[in-house]
């Protein structure tokens, strides 16, 4: 999960998705000013040394259907690590996933195709 190519692609996916800064107030622009390569190297070291700790999620409220609802905004570093986990684990689970094992009945399963 801490392979450089995986983290670079994970960061690119997160950047393409955009989004607000987390509790650390670090934006994609801040990371680029700091140096994306350097930032990813530091994140890699935290993952390799097993000292990585996710930050708390920033809570914001958005208006939905005329009401306010809470939304959690993770820090960019945490989004990058989560995306790296998806990139590594998704092929493993997809290879063993059996569409017939879904708890949804056959009548409702047509939307999954």
mmCIF file with all atom_site columns, N, CA and C in Angstrom, residues 33-97:
data_model
loop_
_atom_site.group_PDB
_atom_site.id
_atom_site.type_symbol
_atom_site.label_atom_id
_atom_site.label_alt_id
_atom_site.label_comp_id
_atom_site.label_asym_id
_atom_site.label_entity_id
_atom_site.label_seq_id
_atom_site.pdbx_PDB_ins_code
_atom_site.Cartn_x
_atom_site.Cartn_y
_atom_site.Cartn_z
_atom_site.occupancy
_atom_site.B_iso_or_equiv
_atom_site.pdbx_formal_charge
_atom_site.auth_seq_id
_atom_site.auth_comp_id
_atom_site.auth_asym_id
_atom_site.auth_atom_id
_atom_site.pdbx_PDB_model_num
ATOM 1   N N  . UNK A 1 33 ? 2.859   23.534  -3.142 1.00 0.00 ? 33 UNK A N  1
ATOM 2   C CA . UNK A 1 33 ? 3.870   24.516  -2.748 1.00 0.00 ? 33 UNK A CA 1
ATOM 3   C C  . UNK A 1 33 ? 4.946   23.836  -1.896 1.00 0.00 ? 33 UNK A C  1
ATOM 4   N N  . UNK A 1 34 ? 4.520   22.959  -0.986 1.00 0.00 ? 34 UNK A N  1
ATOM 5   C CA . UNK A 1 34 ? 5.443   22.210  -0.128 1.00 0.00 ? 34 UNK A CA 1
ATOM 6   C C  . UNK A 1 34 ? 6.292   21.244  -0.950 1.00 0.00 ? 34 UNK A C  1
ATOM 7   N N  . UNK A 1 35 ? 5.678   20.691  -1.987 1.00 0.00 ? 35 UNK A N  1
ATOM 8   C CA . UNK A 1 35 ? 6.343   19.704  -2.835 1.00 0.00 ? 35 UNK A CA 1
ATOM 9   C C  . UNK A 1 35 ? 5.618   18.373  -2.733 1.00 0.00 ? 35 UNK A C  1
ATOM 10  N N  . UNK A 1 36 ? 4.916   18.018  -3.792 1.00 0.00 ? 36 UNK A N  1
ATOM 11  C CA . UNK A 1 36 ? 4.119   16.787  -3.780 1.00 0.00 ? 36 UNK A CA 1
ATOM 12  C C  . UNK A 1 36 ? 5.006   15.573  -3.535 1.00 0.00 ? 36 UNK A C  1
ATOM 13  N N  . UNK A 1 37 ? 6.156   15.545  -4.195 1.00 0.00 ? 37 UNK A N  1
ATOM 14  C CA . UNK A 1 37 ? 7.086   14.420  -4.036 1.00 0.00 ? 37 UNK A CA 1
ATOM 15  C C  . UNK A 1 37 ? 7.540   14.289  -2.584 1.00 0.00 ? 37 UNK A C  1
ATOM 16  N N  . UNK A 1 38 ? 7.904   15.391  -2.000 1.00 0.00 ? 38 UNK A N  1
ATOM 17  C CA . UNK A 1 38 ? 8.354   15.399  -0.601 1.00 0.00 ? 38 UNK A CA 1
ATOM 18  C C  . UNK A 1 38 ? 7.223   14.976  0.334  1.00 0.00 ? 38 UNK A C  1
ATOM 19  N N  . UNK A 1 39 ? 6.004   15.489  0.073  1.00 0.00 ? 39 UNK A N  1
ATOM 20  C CA . UNK A 1 39 ? 4.824   15.163  0.881  1.00 0.00 ? 39 UNK A CA 1
ATOM 21  C C  . UNK A 1 39 ? 4.518   13.668  0.808  1.00 0.00 ? 39 UNK A C  1
ATOM 22  N N  . UNK A 1 40 ? 4.578   13.110  -0.402 1.00 0.00 ? 40 UNK A N  1
ATOM 23  C CA . UNK A 1 40 ? 4.330   11.679  -0.577 1.00 0.00 ? 40 UNK A CA 1
ATOM 24  C C  . UNK A 1 40 ? 5.431   10.838  0.056  1.00 0.00 ? 40 UNK A C  1
ATOM 25  N N  . UNK A 1 41 ? 6.686   11.304  -0.004 1.00 0.00 ? 41 UNK A N  1
ATOM 26  C CA . UNK A 1 41 ? 7.789   10.585  0.638  1.00 0.00 ? 41 UNK A CA 1
ATOM 27  C C  . UNK A 1 41 ? 7.582   10.508  2.148  1.00 0.00 ? 41 UNK A C  1
ATOM 28  N N  . UNK A 1 42 ? 7.141   11.618  2.744  1.00 0.00 ? 42 UNK A N  1
ATOM 29  C CA . UNK A 1 42 ? 6.891   11.633  4.190  1.00 0.00 ? 42 UNK A CA 1
ATOM 30  C C  . UNK A 1 42 ? 5.730   10.713  4.558  1.00 0.00 ? 42 UNK A C  1
ATOM 31  N N  . UNK A 1 43 ? 4.691   10.720  3.738  1.00 0.00 ? 43 UNK A N  1
ATOM 32  C CA . UNK A 1 43 ? 3.555   9.833   3.976  1.00 0.00 ? 43 UNK A CA 1
ATOM 33  C C  . UNK A 1 43 ? 3.986   8.370   3.840  1.00 0.00 ? 43 UNK A C  1
ATOM 34  N N  . UNK A 1 44 ? 4.814   8.081   2.847  1.00 0.00 ? 44 UNK A N  1
ATOM 35  C CA . UNK A 1 44 ? 5.333   6.727   2.650  1.00 0.00 ? 44 UNK A CA 1
ATOM 36  C C  . UNK A 1 44 ? 6.109   6.271   3.878  1.00 0.00 ? 44 UNK A C  1
ATOM 37  N N  . UNK A 1 45 ? 6.957   7.151   4.407  1.00 0.00 ? 45 UNK A N  1
ATOM 38  C CA . UNK A 1 45 ? 7.744   6.799   5.592  1.00 0.00 ? 45 UNK A CA 1
ATOM 39  C C  . UNK A 1 45 ? 6.845   6.513   6.791  1.00 0.00 ? 45 UNK A C  1
ATOM 40  N N  . UNK A 1 46 ? 5.796   7.310   6.974  1.00 0.00 ? 46 UNK A N  1
ATOM 41  C CA . UNK A 1 46 ? 4.860   7.066   8.079  1.00 0.00 ? 46 UNK A CA 1
ATOM 42  C C  . UNK A 1 46 ? 4.189   5.707   7.925  1.00 0.00 ? 46 UNK A C  1
ATOM 43  N N  . UNK A 1 47 ? 3.812   5.361   6.699  1.00 0.00 ? 47 UNK A N  1
ATOM 44  C CA . UNK A 1 47 ? 3.154   4.072   6.464  1.00 0.00 ? 47 UNK A CA 1
ATOM 45  C C  . UNK A 1 47 ? 4.131   2.914   6.662  1.00 0.00 ? 47 UNK A C  1
ATOM 46  N N  . UNK A 1 48 ? 5.348   3.060   6.151  1.00 0.00 ? 48 UNK A N  1
ATOM 47  C CA . UNK A 1 48 ? 6.345   2.000   6.290  1.00 0.00 ? 48 UNK A CA 1
ATOM 48  C C  . UNK A 1 48 ? 6.726   1.767   7.741  1.00 0.00 ? 48 UNK A C  1
ATOM 49  N N  . UNK A 1 49 ? 6.896   2.839   8.491  1.00 0.00 ? 49 UNK A N  1
ATOM 50  C CA . UNK A 1 49 ? 7.318   2.717   9.890  1.00 0.00 ? 49 UNK A CA 1
ATOM 51  C C  . UNK A 1 49 ? 6.144   2.441   10.825 1.00 0.00 ? 49 UNK A C  1
ATOM 52  N N  . UNK A 1 50 ? 4.957   2.369   10.244 1.00 0.00 ? 50 UNK A N  1
ATOM 53  C CA . UNK A 1 50 ? 3.726   2.089   11.000 1.00 0.00 ? 50 UNK A CA 1
ATOM 54  C C  . UNK A 1 50 ? 3.450   3.138   12.080 1.00 0.00 ? 50 UNK A C  1
ATOM 55  N N  . UNK A 1 51 ? 3.823   4.387   11.786 1.00 0.00 ? 51 UNK A N  1
ATOM 56  C CA . UNK A 1 51 ? 3.534   5.484   12.706 1.00 0.00 ? 51 UNK A CA 1
ATOM 57  C C  . UNK A 1 51 ? 2.388   6.355   12.198 1.00 0.00 ? 51 UNK A C  1
ATOM 58  N N  . UNK A 1 52 ? 1.844   6.001   11.040 1.00 0.00 ? 52 UNK A N  1
ATOM 59  C CA . UNK A 1 52 ? 0.737   6.770   10.465 1.00 0.00 ? 52 UNK A CA 1
ATOM 60  C C  . UNK A 1 52 ? -0.487  6.689   11.375 1.00 0.00 ? 52 UNK A C  1
ATOM 61  N N  . UNK A 1 53 ? -1.056  7.829   11.665 1.00 0.00 ? 53 UNK A N  1
ATOM 62  C CA . UNK A 1 53 ? -2.289  7.920   12.432 1.00 0.00 ? 53 UNK A CA 1
ATOM 63  C C  . UNK A 1 53 ? -3.227  8.856   11.680 1.00 0.00 ? 53 UNK A C  1
ATOM 64  N N  . UNK A 1 54 ? -4.446  8.412   11.362 1.00 0.00 ? 54 UNK A N  1
ATOM 65  C CA . UNK A 1 54 ? -5.370  9.314   10.677 1.00 0.00 ? 54 UNK A CA 1
ATOM 66  C C  . UNK A 1 54 ? -5.772  10.468  11.590 1.00 0.00 ? 54 UNK A C  1
ATOM 67  N N  . UNK A 1 55 ? -6.041  11.589  10.973 1.00 0.00 ? 55 UNK A N  1
ATOM 68  C CA . UNK A 1 55 ? -6.482  12.771  11.719 1.00 0.00 ? 55 UNK A CA 1
ATOM 69  C C  . UNK A 1 55 ? -7.992  12.697  11.953 1.00 0.00 ? 55 UNK A C  1
ATOM 70  N N  . UNK A 1 56 ? -8.493  13.454  12.913 1.00 0.00 ? 56 UNK A N  1
ATOM 71  C CA . UNK A 1 56 ? -9.951  13.511  13.083 1.00 0.00 ? 56 UNK A CA 1
ATOM 72  C C  . UNK A 1 56 ? -10.603 14.065  11.812 1.00 0.00 ? 56 UNK A C  1
ATOM 73  N N  . UNK A 1 57 ? -11.854 13.741  11.616 1.00 0.00 ? 57 UNK A N  1
ATOM 74  C CA . UNK A 1 57 ? -12.595 14.207  10.452 1.00 0.00 ? 57 UNK A CA 1
ATOM 75  C C  . UNK A 1 57 ? -13.244 15.542  10.789 1.00 0.00 ? 57 UNK A C  1
ATOM 76  N N  . UNK A 1 58 ? -13.101 16.504  9.874  1.00 0.00 ? 58 UNK A N  1
ATOM 77  C CA . UNK A 1 58 ? -13.725 17.820  10.075 1.00 0.00 ? 58 UNK A CA 1
ATOM 78  C C  . UNK A 1 58 ? -15.216 17.711  9.772  1.00 0.00 ? 58 UNK A C  1
ATOM 79  N N  . UNK A 1 59 ? -16.042 18.210  10.661 1.00 0.00 ? 59 UNK A N  1
ATOM 80  C CA . UNK A 1 59 ? -17.494 18.162  10.486 1.00 0.00 ? 59 UNK A CA 1
ATOM 81  C C  . UNK A 1 59 ? -17.969 19.494  9.926  1.00 0.00 ? 59 UNK A C  1
ATOM 82  N N  . UNK A 1 60 ? -18.658 19.418  8.819  1.00 0.00 ? 60 UNK A N  1
ATOM 83  C CA . UNK A 1 60 ? -19.304 20.598  8.242  1.00 0.00 ? 60 UNK A CA 1
ATOM 84  C C  . UNK A 1 60 ? -20.771 20.248  8.026  1.00 0.00 ? 60 UNK A C  1
ATOM 85  N N  . UNK A 1 61 ? -21.589 21.260  7.932  1.00 0.00 ? 61 UNK A N  1
ATOM 86  C CA . UNK A 1 61 ? -23.007 21.039  7.691  1.00 0.00 ? 61 UNK A CA 1
ATOM 87  C C  . UNK A 1 61 ? -23.369 21.572  6.314  1.00 0.00 ? 61 UNK A C  1
ATOM 88  N N  . UNK A 1 62 ? -24.076 20.740  5.563  1.00 0.00 ? 62 UNK A N  1
ATOM 89  C CA . UNK A 1 62 ? -24.512 21.138  4.233  1.00 0.00 ? 62 UNK A CA 1
ATOM 90  C C  . UNK A 1 62 ? -26.032 21.133  4.197  1.00 0.00 ? 62 UNK A C  1
ATOM 91  N N  . UNK A 1 63 ? -26.567 21.918  3.295  1.00 0.00 ? 63 UNK A N  1
ATOM 92  C CA . UNK A 1 63 ? -28.013 21.968  3.146  1.00 0.00 ? 63 UNK A CA 1
ATOM 93  C C  . UNK A 1 63 ? -28.434 20.876  2.169  1.00 0.00 ? 63 UNK A C  1
ATOM 94  N N  . UNK A 1 64 ? -29.378 20.045  2.607  1.00 0.00 ? 64 UNK A N  1
ATOM 95  C CA . UNK A 1 64 ? -29.873 18.953  1.791  1.00 0.00 ? 64 UNK A CA 1
ATOM 96  C C  . UNK A 1 64 ? -31.374 18.838  2.002  1.00 0.00 ? 64 UNK A C  1
ATOM 97  N N  . UNK A 1 65 ? -32.118 18.969  0.901  1.00 0.00 ? 65 UNK A N  1
ATOM 98  C CA . UNK A 1 65 ? -33.579 18.904  0.947  1.00 0.00 ? 65 UNK A CA 1
ATOM 99  C C  . UNK A 1 65 ? -34.157 19.900  1.948  1.00 0.00 ? 65 UNK A C  1
ATOM 100 N N  . UNK A 1 66 ? -33.578 21.088  1.988  1.00 0.00 ? 66 UNK A N  1
ATOM 101 C CA . UNK A 1 66 ? -34.081 22.142  2.848  1.00 0.00 ? 66 UNK A CA 1
ATOM 102 C C  . UNK A 1 66 ? -33.652 22.033  4.296  1.00 0.00 ? 66 UNK A C  1
ATOM 103 N N  . UNK A 1 67 ? -32.874 21.032  4.628  1.00 0.00 ? 67 UNK A N  1
ATOM 104 C CA . UNK A 1 67 ? -32.411 20.862  6.007  1.00 0.00 ? 67 UNK A CA 1
ATOM 105 C C  . UNK A 1 67 ? -30.887 20.785  6.024  1.00 0.00 ? 67 UNK A C  1
ATOM 106 N N  . UNK A 1 68 ? -30.335 21.033  7.187  1.00 0.00 ? 68 UNK A N  1
ATOM 107 C CA . UNK A 1 68 ? -28.894 20.886  7.368  1.00 0.00 ? 68 UNK A CA 1
ATOM 108 C C  . UNK A 1 68 ? -28.589 19.435  7.731  1.00 0.00 ? 68 UNK A C  1
ATOM 109 N N  . UNK A 1 69 ? -27.526 18.901  7.150  1.00 0.00 ? 69 UNK A N  1
ATOM 110 C CA . UNK A 1 69 ? -27.075 17.574  7.552  1.00 0.00 ? 69 UNK A CA 1
ATOM 111 C C  . UNK A 1 69 ? -25.562 17.580  7.680  1.00 0.00 ? 69 UNK A C  1
ATOM 112 N N  . UNK A 1 70 ? -25.031 16.757  8.594  1.00 0.00 ? 70 UNK A N  1
ATOM 113 C CA . UNK A 1 70 ? -23.576 16.753  8.797  1.00 0.00 ? 70 UNK A CA 1
ATOM 114 C C  . UNK A 1 70 ? -22.853 16.008  7.681  1.00 0.00 ? 70 UNK A C  1
ATOM 115 N N  . UNK A 1 71 ? -21.638 16.460  7.402  1.00 0.00 ? 71 UNK A N  1
ATOM 116 C CA . UNK A 1 71 ? -20.781 15.826  6.416  1.00 0.00 ? 71 UNK A CA 1
ATOM 117 C C  . UNK A 1 71 ? -19.365 15.806  6.986  1.00 0.00 ? 71 UNK A C  1
ATOM 118 N N  . UNK A 1 72 ? -18.712 14.657  6.930  1.00 0.00 ? 72 UNK A N  1
ATOM 119 C CA . UNK A 1 72 ? -17.341 14.538  7.416  1.00 0.00 ? 72 UNK A CA 1
ATOM 120 C C  . UNK A 1 72 ? -16.350 14.764  6.291  1.00 0.00 ? 72 UNK A C  1
ATOM 121 N N  . UNK A 1 73 ? -15.351 15.602  6.531  1.00 0.00 ? 73 UNK A N  1
ATOM 122 C CA . UNK A 1 73 ? -14.322 15.896  5.528  1.00 0.00 ? 73 UNK A CA 1
ATOM 123 C C  . UNK A 1 73 ? -12.966 15.438  6.073  1.00 0.00 ? 73 UNK A C  1
ATOM 124 N N  . UNK A 1 74 ? -12.464 14.301  5.572  1.00 0.00 ? 74 UNK A N  1
ATOM 125 C CA . UNK A 1 74 ? -11.148 13.844  6.031  1.00 0.00 ? 74 UNK A CA 1
ATOM 126 C C  . UNK A 1 74 ? -10.024 14.698  5.442  1.00 0.00 ? 74 UNK A C  1
ATOM 127 N N  . UNK A 1 75 ? -8.880  14.665  6.088  1.00 0.00 ? 75 UNK A N  1
ATOM 128 C CA . UNK A 1 75 ? -7.698  15.372  5.591  1.00 0.00 ? 75 UNK A CA 1
ATOM 129 C C  . UNK A 1 75 ? -7.252  14.730  4.276  1.00 0.00 ? 75 UNK A C  1
ATOM 130 N N  . UNK A 1 76 ? -6.559  15.481  3.457  1.00 0.00 ? 76 UNK A N  1
ATOM 131 C CA . UNK A 1 76 ? -6.108  14.987  2.156  1.00 0.00 ? 76 UNK A CA 1
ATOM 132 C C  . UNK A 1 76 ? -5.186  13.785  2.323  1.00 0.00 ? 76 UNK A C  1
ATOM 133 N N  . UNK A 1 77 ? -4.341  13.809  3.333  1.00 0.00 ? 77 UNK A N  1
ATOM 134 C CA . UNK A 1 77 ? -3.434  12.667  3.558  1.00 0.00 ? 77 UNK A CA 1
ATOM 135 C C  . UNK A 1 77 ? -4.226  11.408  3.865  1.00 0.00 ? 77 UNK A C  1
ATOM 136 N N  . UNK A 1 78 ? -5.318  11.544  4.614  1.00 0.00 ? 78 UNK A N  1
ATOM 137 C CA . UNK A 1 78 ? -6.143  10.387  4.947  1.00 0.00 ? 78 UNK A CA 1
ATOM 138 C C  . UNK A 1 78 ? -6.924  9.901   3.729  1.00 0.00 ? 78 UNK A C  1
ATOM 139 N N  . UNK A 1 79 ? -7.395  10.848  2.908  1.00 0.00 ? 79 UNK A N  1
ATOM 140 C CA . UNK A 1 79 ? -8.075  10.462  1.661  1.00 0.00 ? 79 UNK A CA 1
ATOM 141 C C  . UNK A 1 79 ? -7.119  9.711   0.738  1.00 0.00 ? 79 UNK A C  1
ATOM 142 N N  . UNK A 1 80 ? -5.866  10.156  0.701  1.00 0.00 ? 80 UNK A N  1
ATOM 143 C CA . UNK A 1 80 ? -4.866  9.511   -0.139 1.00 0.00 ? 80 UNK A CA 1
ATOM 144 C C  . UNK A 1 80 ? -4.603  8.085   0.337  1.00 0.00 ? 80 UNK A C  1
ATOM 145 N N  . UNK A 1 81 ? -4.478  7.898   1.634  1.00 0.00 ? 81 UNK A N  1
ATOM 146 C CA . UNK A 1 81 ? -4.243  6.561   2.183  1.00 0.00 ? 81 UNK A CA 1
ATOM 147 C C  . UNK A 1 81 ? -5.462  5.672   1.953  1.00 0.00 ? 81 UNK A C  1
ATOM 148 N N  . UNK A 1 82 ? -6.669  6.215   2.118  1.00 0.00 ? 82 UNK A N  1
ATOM 149 C CA . UNK A 1 82 ? -7.879  5.423   1.874  1.00 0.00 ? 82 UNK A CA 1
ATOM 150 C C  . UNK A 1 82 ? -7.961  4.997   0.406  1.00 0.00 ? 82 UNK A C  1
ATOM 151 N N  . UNK A 1 83 ? -7.629  5.907   -0.503 1.00 0.00 ? 83 UNK A N  1
ATOM 152 C CA . UNK A 1 83 ? -7.658  5.570   -1.923 1.00 0.00 ? 83 UNK A CA 1
ATOM 153 C C  . UNK A 1 83 ? -6.597  4.525   -2.251 1.00 0.00 ? 83 UNK A C  1
ATOM 154 N N  . UNK A 1 84 ? -5.423  4.614   -1.636 1.00 0.00 ? 84 UNK A N  1
ATOM 155 C CA . UNK A 1 84 ? -4.380  3.610   -1.849 1.00 0.00 ? 84 UNK A CA 1
ATOM 156 C C  . UNK A 1 84 ? -4.869  2.241   -1.377 1.00 0.00 ? 84 UNK A C  1
ATOM 157 N N  . UNK A 1 85 ? -5.579  2.210   -0.254 1.00 0.00 ? 85 UNK A N  1
ATOM 158 C CA . UNK A 1 85 ? -6.134  0.946   0.247  1.00 0.00 ? 85 UNK A CA 1
ATOM 159 C C  . UNK A 1 85 ? -7.142  0.373   -0.744 1.00 0.00 ? 85 UNK A C  1
ATOM 160 N N  . UNK A 1 86 ? -7.980  1.229   -1.312 1.00 0.00 ? 86 UNK A N  1
ATOM 161 C CA . UNK A 1 86 ? -8.959  0.776   -2.304 1.00 0.00 ? 86 UNK A CA 1
ATOM 162 C C  . UNK A 1 86 ? -8.239  0.221   -3.533 1.00 0.00 ? 86 UNK A C  1
ATOM 163 N N  . UNK A 1 87 ? -7.210  0.904   -3.993 1.00 0.00 ? 87 UNK A N  1
ATOM 164 C CA . UNK A 1 87 ? -6.479  0.460   -5.182 1.00 0.00 ? 87 UNK A CA 1
ATOM 165 C C  . UNK A 1 87 ? -5.824  -0.907  -4.977 1.00 0.00 ? 87 UNK A C  1
ATOM 166 N N  . UNK A 1 88 ? -5.362  -1.170  -3.756 1.00 0.00 ? 88 UNK A N  1
ATOM 167 C CA . UNK A 1 88 ? -4.706  -2.441  -3.468 1.00 0.00 ? 88 UNK A CA 1
ATOM 168 C C  . UNK A 1 88 ? -5.729  -3.549  -3.202 1.00 0.00 ? 88 UNK A C  1
ATOM 169 N N  . UNK A 1 89 ? -6.768  -3.243  -2.434 1.00 0.00 ? 89 UNK A N  1
ATOM 170 C CA . UNK A 1 89 ? -7.710  -4.283  -2.003 1.00 0.00 ? 89 UNK A CA 1
ATOM 171 C C  . UNK A 1 89 ? -8.807  -4.593  -3.013 1.00 0.00 ? 89 UNK A C  1
ATOM 172 N N  . UNK A 1 90 ? -9.204  -3.617  -3.804 1.00 0.00 ? 90 UNK A N  1
ATOM 173 C CA . UNK A 1 90 ? -10.310 -3.821  -4.726 1.00 0.00 ? 90 UNK A CA 1
ATOM 174 C C  . UNK A 1 90 ? -10.084 -4.992  -5.690 1.00 0.00 ? 90 UNK A C  1
ATOM 175 N N  . UNK A 1 91 ? -8.928  -5.109  -6.331 1.00 0.00 ? 91 UNK A N  1
ATOM 176 C CA . UNK A 1 91 ? -8.733  -6.252  -7.234 1.00 0.00 ? 91 UNK A CA 1
ATOM 177 C C  . UNK A 1 91 ? -8.793  -7.603  -6.505 1.00 0.00 ? 91 UNK A C  1
ATOM 178 N N  . UNK A 1 92 ? -8.362  -7.620  -5.267 1.00 0.00 ? 92 UNK A N  1
ATOM 179 C CA . UNK A 1 92 ? -8.388  -8.862  -4.494 1.00 0.00 ? 92 UNK A CA 1
ATOM 180 C C  . UNK A 1 92 ? -9.829  -9.292  -4.239 1.00 0.00 ? 92 UNK A C  1
ATOM 181 N N  . UNK A 1 93 ? -10.662 -8.350  -3.799 1.00 0.00 ? 93 UNK A N  1
ATOM 182 C CA . UNK A 1 93 ? -12.042 -8.686  -3.497 1.00 0.00 ? 93 UNK A CA 1
ATOM 183 C C  . UNK A 1 93 ? -12.868 -8.896  -4.762 1.00 0.00 ? 93 UNK A C  1
ATOM 184 N N  . UNK A 1 94 ? -12.578 -8.163  -5.808 1.00 0.00 ? 94 UNK A N  1
ATOM 185 C CA . UNK A 1 94 ? -13.305 -8.347  -7.067 1.00 0.00 ? 94 UNK A CA 1
ATOM 186 C C  . UNK A 1 94 ? -13.063 -9.735  -7.643 1.00 0.00 ? 94 UNK A C  1
ATOM 187 N N  . UNK A 1 95 ? -11.856 -10.260 -7.478 1.00 0.00 ? 95 UNK A N  1
ATOM 188 C CA . UNK A 1 95 ? -11.523 -11.576 -8.014 1.00 0.00 ? 95 UNK A CA 1
ATOM 189 C C  . UNK A 1 95 ? -12.300 -12.685 -7.305 1.00 0.00 ? 95 UNK A C  1
ATOM 190 N N  . UNK A 1 96 ? -12.637 -12.466 -6.042 1.00 0.00 ? 96 UNK A N  1
ATOM 191 C CA . UNK A 1 96 ? -13.334 -13.503 -5.277 1.00 0.00 ? 96 UNK A CA 1
ATOM 192 C C  . UNK A 1 96 ? -14.823 -13.219 -5.105 1.00 0.00 ? 96 UNK A C  1
ATOM 193 N N  . UNK A 1 97 ? -15.291 -12.081 -5.613 1.00 0.00 ? 97 UNK A N  1
ATOM 194 C CA . UNK A 1 97 ? -16.693 -11.701 -5.452 1.00 0.00 ? 97 UNK A CA 1
ATOM 195 C C  . UNK A 1 97 ? -17.576 -12.510 -6.396 1.00 0.00 ? 97 UNK A C  1
#
